[in-house]
Amino acid sequence: MSTHRERVVIIGGDAAGMSAASQLRRLRPEVEVIAFERGTYTSYALCGLPYLVAGLVAEPSQLVARTPEAHRRNGIDVRLHSEVIGIDLALQQVTVVDHEVRREYRESFDRLVIATGARPRSLLVPGRDAEGIFTIHSLDEALRLTRWLESQRPRSAVVVGGGYVGLEIAEAFITRGLQTTLLEAAPHVMALLDSDMAELVERELREAGVRLVLEAPVEGFETRQGRVTGVVTPVGTFEAEVVALGVGVEPNSELARDAGIVLGDRNAIHVDEHCRTSAPGVWAAGDCADAYHRLLGRSIYFPLGTTANKQGRVCGLDLAGREARFPGIVGTAITRFGETEIARTGLTEREAQSAGFQVVTAQVRSTTRSGYFPGATWMTVKIVAEESTGRLLGAQIVGGSGAGKRIDTVATALTAGLTLDEFIYLDLAYAPPFSPVWDPVVVAARKLAREV
């Protein structure tokens, strides 16, 4: 008489999916774990792709944290080039297309983890399918762009979109010596910053030689013999031998939606604090799922690699019976352009006002080290607080080397629910090579406290 072996199926082989798989296998090795990945790689650093394009990362293998072979040695049945195209919750089966042998089949599961990630937003304009137009949302895509740059030797590049990815790819193109134009449809780059802080980023872009064009939505692409030659906007057409699109992402949630699973903000899969969906026995994690925002008091779509890894870990622990919970996010993110670091946490002034908060703000310009110490560079900090209570709501930082990671201090304070007065007297480390005696984030808090 055979004993049924529990089977967990995971859809998606990157950060969230394989974090869940690894935790589950470690704690309950008797469980059969099958992971379907439609691409070529597992567990790679999506956030490192722009630096591969720039040539700062020499080999793609450096971005792979754990290969499919390594996962298989740990007892996880990883199936590459295998795309799940349907979920039947009643029969507890998924429908899979094996692209290597062009075969469709069904696989049963006892429990299911959806970690399908996100995809670049579509840009449905004439000429979009021309050669030389790239998105960079997988290792395969980044490698295709890198090979194009090396084989075609373009001289002019256009980046569409001024968010995190857009800035990072613009830096990559500048590093490679390309004449680079950045087109942004909105009045400012970096929509996750307030406009006064975004203007600081725009100044740095222009000083680095980027041709920055704002309020320039793309209307189409000019082509010649099937290859891109220009990008058409209402304010002009811009020459381009290569184009990178960075216009944001949207969750791959259609499988869940078609299975009757509840979606949330921006059509992301809605999950609870255990990363469980509305369907019994089904979890979701990563860029396909939403996350609880501790300041807003509701779930939002804010896809980040850090959140994906944490939610994946919670899925794995919860599947193993550990009753783990993900307490939520405060909206912390960081990037850089050249030597300029850009960071945010909590709510911007605009976001806080939209959420119904009455806010006060303060902005200070200081230095990353004591002003007299060699290597000190500029940094600007903006802090947002609730007017009636003095409760911290958020911060933004733009500055030179050493500025950006200070955002973690504010993120910790937001998580702890500190007021401005409590934040001002935190026992932060000081020595001239690292900070002025009053750290710039604290100086901003002091200035703001006078307004509360």
Tab-separated table of C-alpha atoms in Angstrom:
chain	number	residue	atom	x	y	z
A	1	MET	CA	0.000	0.000	0.000
A	2	SER	CA	1.589	3.252	-1.177
A	3	THR	CA	1.624	6.388	0.944
A	4	HIS	CA	0.768	9.667	-0.766
A	5	ARG	CA	3.692	12.057	-0.805
A	6	GLU	CA	2.652	15.700	-0.477
A	7	ARG	CA	3.460	17.732	-3.586
A	8	VAL	CA	3.945	21.500	-3.689
A	9	VAL	CA	4.076	23.154	-7.102
A	10	ILE	CA	5.779	26.515	-7.514
A	11	ILE	CA	5.187	28.686	-10.584
A	12	GLY	CA	8.267	30.838	-11.122
A	13	GLY	CA	11.924	30.079	-10.470
A	14	ASP	CA	13.378	33.387	-9.353
A	15	ALA	CA	13.596	35.214	-6.011
A	16	ALA	CA	10.202	34.550	-4.430
A	17	GLY	CA	9.560	31.108	-5.866
A	18	MET	CA	12.929	29.602	-5.080
A	19	SER	CA	13.097	31.231	-1.642
A	20	ALA	CA	9.829	29.457	-0.855
A	21	ALA	CA	11.076	26.193	-2.325
A	22	SER	CA	14.365	26.288	-0.433
A	23	GLN	CA	12.762	27.033	2.923
A	24	LEU	CA	10.213	24.280	2.481
A	25	ARG	CA	12.810	21.684	1.451
A	26	ARG	CA	15.057	22.601	4.369
A	27	LEU	CA	12.293	22.228	6.953
A	28	ARG	CA	10.271	19.419	5.388
A	29	PRO	CA	12.503	17.370	3.081
A	30	GLU	CA	9.824	14.702	2.724
A	31	VAL	CA	7.665	17.097	0.647
A	32	GLU	CA	7.991	16.861	-3.145
A	33	VAL	CA	8.669	20.324	-4.593
A	34	ILE	CA	8.320	21.029	-8.323
A	35	ALA	CA	9.284	24.474	-9.663
A	36	PHE	CA	8.305	25.536	-13.183
A	37	GLU	CA	10.398	28.278	-14.804
A	38	ARG	CA	9.671	29.426	-18.344
A	39	GLY	CA	13.134	30.995	-18.762
A	40	THR	CA	16.696	29.726	-18.694
A	41	TYR	CA	17.880	30.797	-15.257
A	42	THR	CA	16.823	30.525	-11.620
A	43	SER	CA	17.566	32.689	-8.589
A	44	TYR	CA	19.353	35.523	-10.346
A	45	ALA	CA	19.780	39.178	-9.425
A	46	LEU	CA	17.257	41.056	-11.539
A	47	CYS	CA	18.435	44.337	-10.008
A	48	GLY	CA	21.958	43.688	-11.290
A	49	LEU	CA	20.973	43.550	-14.970
A	50	PRO	CA	21.746	47.224	-15.788
A	51	TYR	CA	25.257	46.738	-14.415
A	52	LEU	CA	25.734	43.712	-16.654
A	53	VAL	CA	24.746	45.897	-19.614
A	54	ALA	CA	27.195	48.580	-18.443
A	55	GLY	CA	30.025	46.057	-18.281
A	56	LEU	CA	30.483	46.545	-14.532
A	57	VAL	CA	29.492	42.893	-14.038
A	58	ALA	CA	31.787	40.833	-16.221
A	59	GLU	CA	29.914	37.533	-16.469
A	60	PRO	CA	26.192	36.673	-16.313
A	61	SER	CA	27.022	33.820	-13.945
A	62	GLN	CA	27.996	36.409	-11.314
A	63	LEU	CA	24.333	37.399	-11.081
A	64	VAL	CA	23.097	33.839	-10.495
A	65	ALA	CA	22.781	33.108	-6.793
A	66	ARG	CA	21.813	29.471	-7.290
A	67	THR	CA	21.703	27.509	-10.535
A	68	PRO	CA	18.972	25.020	-11.469
A	69	GLU	CA	21.527	22.252	-10.879
A	70	ALA	CA	22.197	23.516	-7.354
A	71	HIS	CA	18.472	23.571	-6.598
A	72	ARG	CA	18.125	20.045	-7.963
A	73	ARG	CA	20.931	18.849	-5.702
A	74	ASN	CA	18.827	20.206	-2.836
A	75	GLY	CA	15.935	18.018	-3.929
A	76	ILE	CA	13.874	20.587	-5.852
A	77	ASP	CA	12.544	19.375	-9.208
A	78	VAL	CA	13.324	22.453	-11.345
A	79	ARG	CA	11.865	22.341	-14.853
A	80	LEU	CA	13.208	25.020	-17.193
A	81	HIS	CA	11.510	26.390	-20.320
A	82	SER	CA	8.282	25.141	-18.775
A	83	GLU	CA	5.446	27.658	-18.830
A	84	VAL	CA	2.335	27.190	-16.729
A	85	ILE	CA	-0.634	28.327	-18.820
A	86	GLY	CA	-3.527	27.338	-16.561
A	87	ILE	CA	-4.515	26.550	-12.981
A	88	ASP	CA	-7.444	24.245	-12.161
A	89	LEU	CA	-8.187	24.684	-8.468
A	90	ALA	CA	-11.019	22.140	-8.460
A	91	LEU	CA	-8.816	19.357	-9.840
A	92	GLN	CA	-5.682	20.767	-8.150
A	93	GLN	CA	-3.727	20.685	-11.382
A	94	VAL	CA	-1.647	23.069	-13.465
A	95	THR	CA	-1.341	22.923	-17.252
A	96	VAL	CA	2.249	23.201	-18.420
A	97	VAL	CA	3.857	23.780	-21.829
A	98	ASP	CA	7.354	22.316	-22.111
A	99	HIS	CA	8.852	24.574	-24.777
A	100	GLU	CA	11.925	22.366	-25.261
A	101	VAL	CA	9.961	19.373	-26.545
A	102	ARG	CA	6.784	21.294	-27.485
A	103	ARG	CA	4.601	19.211	-25.219
A	104	GLU	CA	1.618	20.202	-23.101
A	105	TYR	CA	0.777	18.248	-19.967
A	106	ARG	CA	-0.900	18.543	-16.572
A	107	GLU	CA	0.710	18.244	-13.161
A	108	SER	CA	-1.189	17.765	-9.917
A	109	PHE	CA	-0.471	19.566	-6.658
A	110	ASP	CA	-1.558	19.499	-3.056
A	111	ARG	CA	-0.531	23.093	-2.468
A	112	LEU	CA	0.513	25.837	-4.866
A	113	VAL	CA	2.780	28.903	-4.811
A	114	ILE	CA	2.320	31.538	-7.522
A	115	ALA	CA	5.538	33.504	-8.030
A	116	THR	CA	5.107	34.610	-11.617
A	117	GLY	CA	6.756	38.009	-11.176
A	118	ALA	CA	6.078	41.044	-13.313
A	119	ARG	CA	6.559	42.080	-16.917
A	120	PRO	CA	7.414	45.398	-18.576
A	121	ARG	CA	4.412	47.538	-19.397
A	122	SER	CA	3.435	47.421	-23.040
A	123	LEU	CA	4.193	50.353	-25.309
A	124	LEU	CA	1.735	49.841	-28.169
A	125	VAL	CA	2.951	52.342	-30.766
A	126	PRO	CA	3.979	52.030	-34.428
A	127	GLY	CA	7.420	50.509	-34.954
A	128	ARG	CA	7.595	48.871	-31.535
A	129	ASP	CA	8.702	45.517	-32.986
A	130	ALA	CA	11.732	46.919	-34.820
A	131	GLU	CA	15.177	45.482	-34.182
A	132	GLY	CA	17.205	47.427	-31.658
A	133	ILE	CA	14.374	48.040	-29.157
A	134	PHE	CA	14.841	46.256	-25.845
A	135	THR	CA	13.311	45.755	-22.436
A	136	ILE	CA	15.562	44.576	-19.609
A	137	HIS	CA	13.453	42.482	-17.254
A	138	SER	CA	15.190	39.120	-17.444
A	139	LEU	CA	18.734	37.856	-17.709
A	140	ASP	CA	17.982	36.607	-21.224
A	141	GLU	CA	16.825	40.107	-22.251
A	142	ALA	CA	19.864	41.795	-20.712
A	143	LEU	CA	22.157	39.384	-22.553
A	144	ARG	CA	20.400	40.109	-25.851
A	145	LEU	CA	20.935	43.855	-25.344
A	146	THR	CA	24.572	43.359	-24.338
A	147	ARG	CA	25.265	41.251	-27.437
A	148	TRP	CA	23.563	43.851	-29.631
A	149	LEU	CA	25.743	46.623	-28.192
A	150	GLU	CA	28.886	44.572	-28.753
A	151	SER	CA	28.025	43.414	-32.272
A	152	GLN	CA	26.311	46.509	-33.705
A	153	ARG	CA	28.412	49.193	-31.995
A	154	PRO	CA	25.647	51.837	-31.880
A	155	ARG	CA	26.608	55.448	-31.205
A	156	SER	CA	23.247	56.924	-30.203
A	157	ALA	CA	20.817	55.557	-27.634
A	158	VAL	CA	17.417	56.537	-26.299
A	159	VAL	CA	16.056	55.441	-22.947
A	160	VAL	CA	12.275	55.659	-22.605
A	161	GLY	CA	11.212	56.219	-18.989
A	162	GLY	CA	12.892	58.068	-16.145
A	163	GLY	CA	12.281	55.686	-13.267
A	164	TYR	CA	14.780	53.450	-11.489
A	165	VAL	CA	15.464	51.192	-14.469
A	166	GLY	CA	15.583	54.119	-16.890
A	167	LEU	CA	18.244	55.902	-14.866
A	168	GLU	CA	20.297	52.751	-14.430
A	169	ILE	CA	20.220	51.941	-18.151
A	170	ALA	CA	21.048	55.561	-19.018
A	171	GLU	CA	24.106	55.210	-16.779
A	172	ALA	CA	24.991	51.971	-18.568
A	173	PHE	CA	24.796	53.643	-21.979
A	174	ILE	CA	26.857	56.630	-20.807
A	175	THR	CA	29.437	54.224	-19.349
A	176	ARG	CA	29.688	52.563	-22.769
A	177	GLY	CA	30.246	55.933	-24.446
A	178	LEU	CA	26.888	56.255	-26.215
A	179	GLN	CA	25.238	59.601	-26.895
A	180	THR	CA	22.228	59.114	-24.641
A	181	THR	CA	18.791	60.733	-24.650
A	182	LEU	CA	16.312	60.033	-21.846
A	183	LEU	CA	12.629	60.626	-22.639
A	184	GLU	CA	10.109	60.960	-19.802
A	185	ALA	CA	6.381	61.409	-20.402
A	186	ALA	CA	5.795	63.115	-17.023
A	187	PRO	CA	6.945	66.608	-15.976
A	188	HIS	CA	9.770	65.055	-13.923
A	189	VAL	CA	11.843	61.885	-13.703
A	190	MET	CA	11.574	59.591	-10.681
A	191	ALA	CA	7.834	59.554	-10.029
A	192	LEU	CA	8.513	58.068	-6.581
A	193	LEU	CA	10.118	61.360	-5.503
A	194	ASP	CA	8.560	64.772	-4.948
A	195	SER	CA	9.234	67.183	-7.789
A	196	ASP	CA	11.678	69.330	-5.796
A	197	MET	CA	13.854	66.273	-5.149
A	198	ALA	CA	13.447	64.969	-8.703
A	199	GLU	CA	14.835	68.261	-9.990
A	200	LEU	CA	18.122	67.498	-8.207
A	201	VAL	CA	18.330	64.205	-10.101
A	202	GLU	CA	17.562	65.955	-13.385
A	203	ARG	CA	20.435	68.374	-12.819
A	204	GLU	CA	22.842	65.470	-12.325
A	205	LEU	CA	21.601	63.725	-15.468
A	206	ARG	CA	22.215	66.820	-17.577
A	207	GLU	CA	25.641	67.458	-16.045
A	208	ALA	CA	26.622	63.880	-16.928
A	209	GLY	CA	25.807	64.519	-20.584
A	210	VAL	CA	22.364	62.923	-20.824
A	211	ARG	CA	19.973	64.774	-23.094
A	212	LEU	CA	16.917	64.869	-20.856
A	213	VAL	CA	13.553	65.586	-22.465
A	214	LEU	CA	10.537	65.863	-20.160
A	215	GLU	CA	6.844	65.685	-21.059
A	216	ALA	CA	7.771	63.645	-24.130
A	217	PRO	CA	5.505	60.589	-24.423
A	218	VAL	CA	6.519	58.177	-27.170
A	219	GLU	CA	4.187	58.165	-30.183
A	220	GLY	CA	6.137	55.734	-32.330
A	221	PHE	CA	9.482	54.584	-33.671
A	222	GLU	CA	11.091	55.452	-36.978
A	223	THR	CA	12.648	52.450	-38.699
A	224	ARG	CA	14.776	51.604	-41.705
A	225	GLN	CA	14.911	48.072	-43.092
A	226	GLY	CA	13.317	46.758	-39.914
A	227	ARG	CA	15.724	48.491	-37.520
A	228	VAL	CA	15.009	51.406	-35.230
A	229	THR	CA	16.448	54.772	-36.256
A	230	GLY	CA	14.489	57.230	-34.127
A	231	VAL	CA	11.898	57.783	-31.421
A	232	VAL	CA	8.911	59.993	-32.247
A	233	THR	CA	7.393	62.272	-29.578
A	234	PRO	CA	5.158	65.391	-29.676
A	235	VAL	CA	8.233	67.544	-29.034
A	236	GLY	CA	10.446	66.040	-31.721
A	237	THR	CA	12.020	62.902	-33.130
A	238	PHE	CA	15.213	61.684	-31.492
A	239	GLU	CA	17.872	59.682	-33.287
A	240	ALA	CA	18.465	56.230	-31.860
A	241	GLU	CA	20.432	53.225	-33.021
A	242	VAL	CA	19.367	51.396	-29.869
A	243	VAL	CA	16.382	51.959	-27.557
A	244	ALA	CA	15.799	50.692	-24.020
A	245	LEU	CA	12.286	50.787	-22.578
A	246	GLY	CA	11.848	51.394	-18.869
A	247	VAL	CA	8.227	52.450	-18.538
A	248	GLY	CA	7.400	50.387	-15.460
A	249	VAL	CA	6.076	46.909	-14.819
A	250	GLU	CA	2.766	45.182	-14.223
A	251	PRO	CA	2.096	41.934	-12.351
A	252	ASN	CA	1.818	38.601	-14.135
A	253	SER	CA	-1.463	37.837	-12.404
A	254	GLU	CA	-3.614	36.491	-15.233
A	255	LEU	CA	-3.175	32.853	-14.188
A	256	ALA	CA	-4.493	33.691	-10.729
A	257	ARG	CA	-7.300	35.872	-12.073
A	258	ASP	CA	-8.464	33.171	-14.498
A	259	ALA	CA	-8.484	30.661	-11.634
A	260	GLY	CA	-10.829	32.926	-9.665
A	261	ILE	CA	-8.242	34.200	-7.164
A	262	VAL	CA	-8.856	37.715	-5.826
A	263	LEU	CA	-6.654	40.500	-7.191
A	264	GLY	CA	-5.809	43.755	-5.421
A	265	ASP	CA	-4.041	47.033	-6.143
A	266	ARG	CA	-3.059	47.410	-9.824
A	267	ASN	CA	-4.262	43.849	-10.478
A	268	ALA	CA	-1.609	42.283	-8.253
A	269	ILE	CA	-2.585	39.060	-6.477
A	270	HIS	CA	-3.940	39.973	-3.068
A	271	VAL	CA	-2.279	38.132	-0.181
A	272	ASP	CA	-2.586	38.206	3.593
A	273	GLU	CA	0.247	38.479	6.108
A	274	HIS	CA	1.080	34.792	5.554
A	275	CYS	CA	1.182	35.370	1.757
A	276	ARG	CA	-1.944	33.240	1.375
A	277	THR	CA	-4.335	34.089	-1.445
A	278	SER	CA	-8.135	33.941	-1.399
A	279	ALA	CA	-7.964	30.304	-2.590
A	280	PRO	CA	-7.325	27.632	0.066
A	281	GLY	CA	-3.951	25.965	-0.349
A	282	VAL	CA	-2.603	28.678	-2.668
A	283	TRP	CA	0.114	31.190	-1.784
A	284	ALA	CA	1.582	34.056	-3.832
A	285	ALA	CA	4.750	36.096	-3.436
A	286	GLY	CA	7.022	38.557	-5.179
A	287	ASP	CA	6.371	40.950	-8.033
A	288	CYS	CA	3.020	39.335	-8.909
A	289	ALA	CA	1.602	40.023	-5.422
A	290	ASP	CA	0.681	43.027	-3.334
A	291	ALA	CA	2.088	43.856	0.120
A	292	TYR	CA	0.683	45.545	3.211
A	293	HIS	CA	1.880	49.133	3.604
A	294	ARG	CA	2.361	49.898	7.279
A	295	LEU	CA	1.757	53.649	6.953
A	296	LEU	CA	-1.207	53.521	4.603
A	297	GLY	CA	-2.848	50.650	6.469
A	298	ARG	CA	-3.726	48.801	3.267
A	299	SER	CA	-2.099	46.610	0.653
A	300	ILE	CA	-0.447	48.174	-2.389
A	301	TYR	CA	1.585	47.048	-5.378
A	302	PHE	CA	5.215	48.044	-4.776
A	303	PRO	CA	7.385	45.409	-6.492
A	304	LEU	CA	10.953	45.103	-5.201
A	305	GLY	CA	13.484	42.281	-5.024
A	306	THR	CA	13.839	42.662	-1.273
A	307	THR	CA	10.116	42.159	-0.749
A	308	ALA	CA	10.085	39.188	-3.127
A	309	ASN	CA	12.772	37.384	-1.135
A	310	LYS	CA	11.034	38.093	2.176
A	311	GLN	CA	7.605	37.043	0.942
A	312	GLY	CA	9.102	33.897	-0.579
A	313	ARG	CA	10.712	33.031	2.734
A	314	VAL	CA	7.383	33.562	4.528
A	315	CYS	CA	5.647	31.289	1.994
A	316	GLY	CA	8.181	28.524	2.562
A	317	LEU	CA	8.000	28.797	6.349
A	318	ASP	CA	4.213	28.899	6.339
A	319	LEU	CA	4.027	25.900	4.016
A	320	ALA	CA	6.303	24.062	6.439
A	321	GLY	CA	3.918	24.790	9.306
A	322	ARG	CA	5.864	27.605	10.951
A	323	GLU	CA	2.990	30.143	10.808
A	324	ALA	CA	5.314	32.862	9.540
A	325	ARG	CA	3.999	36.336	8.748
A	326	PHE	CA	5.204	39.218	6.612
A	327	PRO	CA	4.519	42.426	8.571
A	328	GLY	CA	4.595	44.693	5.538
A	329	ILE	CA	6.605	47.428	3.887
A	330	VAL	CA	7.163	51.151	4.254
A	331	GLY	CA	8.131	51.770	0.630
A	332	THR	CA	11.920	51.893	0.797
A	333	ALA	CA	13.937	52.004	-2.425
A	334	ILE	CA	17.356	53.178	-3.606
A	335	THR	CA	19.311	53.573	-6.821
A	336	ARG	CA	22.101	55.689	-8.267
A	337	PHE	CA	23.111	57.538	-11.362
A	338	GLY	CA	26.874	57.819	-11.591
A	339	GLU	CA	28.014	59.087	-8.199
A	340	THR	CA	24.554	60.425	-7.311
A	341	GLU	CA	22.583	58.263	-4.912
A	342	ILE	CA	18.778	58.476	-4.830
A	343	ALA	CA	16.690	56.972	-2.039
A	344	ARG	CA	13.235	57.151	-0.530
A	345	THR	CA	11.166	55.560	2.215
A	346	GLY	CA	7.686	55.956	3.603
A	347	LEU	CA	5.446	58.499	1.897
A	348	THR	CA	6.438	61.471	-0.213
A	349	GLU	CA	4.704	64.772	0.444
A	350	ARG	CA	2.460	64.150	-2.560
A	351	GLU	CA	1.637	60.567	-1.513
A	352	ALA	CA	0.904	61.582	2.085
A	353	GLN	CA	-1.450	64.342	0.998
A	354	SER	CA	-3.229	61.959	-1.400
A	355	ALA	CA	-3.674	59.543	1.515
A	356	GLY	CA	-5.390	62.264	3.562
A	357	PHE	CA	-2.558	63.258	5.901
A	358	GLN	CA	-2.023	66.877	6.916
A	359	VAL	CA	1.748	67.149	6.544
A	360	VAL	CA	4.708	69.395	7.160
A	361	THR	CA	8.034	69.033	5.384
A	362	ALA	CA	11.606	70.204	5.740
A	363	GLN	CA	14.552	70.058	3.373
A	364	VAL	CA	18.220	70.526	4.240
A	365	ARG	CA	21.427	70.469	2.232
A	366	SER	CA	24.466	69.114	4.028
A	367	THR	CA	27.508	66.905	3.436
A	368	THR	CA	28.039	63.155	3.642
A	369	ARG	CA	31.026	63.626	5.971
A	370	SER	CA	32.240	66.441	8.161
A	371	GLY	CA	32.647	69.328	5.766
A	372	TYR	CA	36.378	69.646	6.427
A	373	PHE	CA	37.077	65.973	5.831
A	374	PRO	CA	38.479	64.892	2.425
A	375	GLY	CA	35.867	63.285	0.200
A	376	ALA	CA	32.873	65.069	1.709
A	377	THR	CA	30.159	65.490	-0.922
A	378	TRP	CA	26.780	67.214	-1.013
A	379	MET	CA	23.489	65.621	-0.028
A	380	THR	CA	19.917	66.879	0.242
A	381	VAL	CA	17.393	65.370	2.646
A	382	LYS	CA	13.644	65.951	2.654
A	383	ILE	CA	11.558	64.693	5.564
A	384	VAL	CA	7.766	64.448	5.779
A	385	ALA	CA	5.795	64.279	9.054
A	386	GLU	CA	2.192	64.423	10.205
A	387	GLU	CA	1.465	67.965	11.328
A	388	SER	CA	-0.755	67.195	14.309
A	389	THR	CA	1.340	64.452	15.926
A	390	GLY	CA	4.899	64.886	14.683
A	391	ARG	CA	4.863	61.260	13.509
A	392	LEU	CA	7.440	60.556	10.834
A	393	LEU	CA	5.879	59.707	7.467
A	394	GLY	CA	8.775	59.540	5.050
A	395	ALA	CA	12.057	60.828	3.695
A	396	GLN	CA	13.917	61.272	0.428
A	397	ILE	CA	17.660	61.626	-0.102
A	398	VAL	CA	19.636	62.734	-3.145
A	399	GLY	CA	23.379	63.121	-2.818
A	400	GLY	CA	26.896	61.925	-3.390
A	401	SER	CA	28.606	58.726	-2.346
A	402	GLY	CA	27.551	57.722	1.154
A	403	ALA	CA	24.241	59.585	1.133
A	404	GLY	CA	21.703	56.999	0.018
A	405	LYS	CA	21.971	54.232	2.614
A	406	ARG	CA	21.086	56.727	5.336
A	407	ILE	CA	17.522	56.093	4.202
A	408	ASP	CA	17.648	52.833	6.196
A	409	THR	CA	17.770	54.828	9.442
A	410	VAL	CA	14.505	56.523	8.517
A	411	ALA	CA	12.968	53.241	7.313
A	412	THR	CA	13.724	51.701	10.707
A	413	ALA	CA	12.201	54.692	12.483
A	414	LEU	CA	9.067	54.441	10.337
A	415	THR	CA	8.738	50.755	11.128
A	416	ALA	CA	9.029	51.551	14.826
A	417	GLY	CA	6.500	54.396	14.553
A	418	LEU	CA	8.869	57.036	15.941
A	419	THR	CA	7.962	60.697	16.253
A	420	LEU	CA	10.315	63.469	15.185
A	421	ASP	CA	11.406	64.061	18.799
A	422	GLU	CA	12.270	60.400	19.257
A	423	PHE	CA	14.116	60.306	15.952
A	424	ILE	CA	16.211	63.385	16.717
A	425	TYR	CA	17.756	61.737	19.771
A	426	LEU	CA	18.637	58.388	18.205
A	427	ASP	CA	22.131	57.304	19.178
A	428	LEU	CA	23.630	57.356	15.692
A	429	ALA	CA	27.317	56.695	15.021
A	430	TYR	CA	29.570	59.681	14.366
A	431	ALA	CA	33.114	60.230	13.230
A	432	PRO	CA	34.313	62.843	10.694
A	433	PRO	CA	34.995	60.317	7.871
A	434	PHE	CA	31.365	59.176	8.009
A	435	SER	CA	29.099	62.049	8.988
A	436	PRO	CA	28.829	65.555	10.403
A	437	VAL	CA	28.293	65.528	14.153
A	438	TRP	CA	24.569	65.980	13.506
A	439	ASP	CA	23.704	63.563	10.726
A	440	PRO	CA	21.864	65.260	7.840
A	441	VAL	CA	18.722	63.156	8.342
A	442	VAL	CA	18.615	64.300	11.956
A	443	VAL	CA	19.240	67.933	10.940
A	444	ALA	CA	16.211	67.696	8.642
A	445	ALA	CA	14.155	66.218	11.488
A	446	ARG	CA	15.243	69.038	13.832
A	447	LYS	CA	14.239	71.632	11.273
A	448	LEU	CA	10.886	69.952	10.763
A	449	ALA	CA	10.238	69.608	14.502
A	450	ARG	CA	10.145	73.382	14.750
A	451	GLU	CA	7.194	73.372	12.339
A	452	VAL	CA	5.096	70.814	14.232
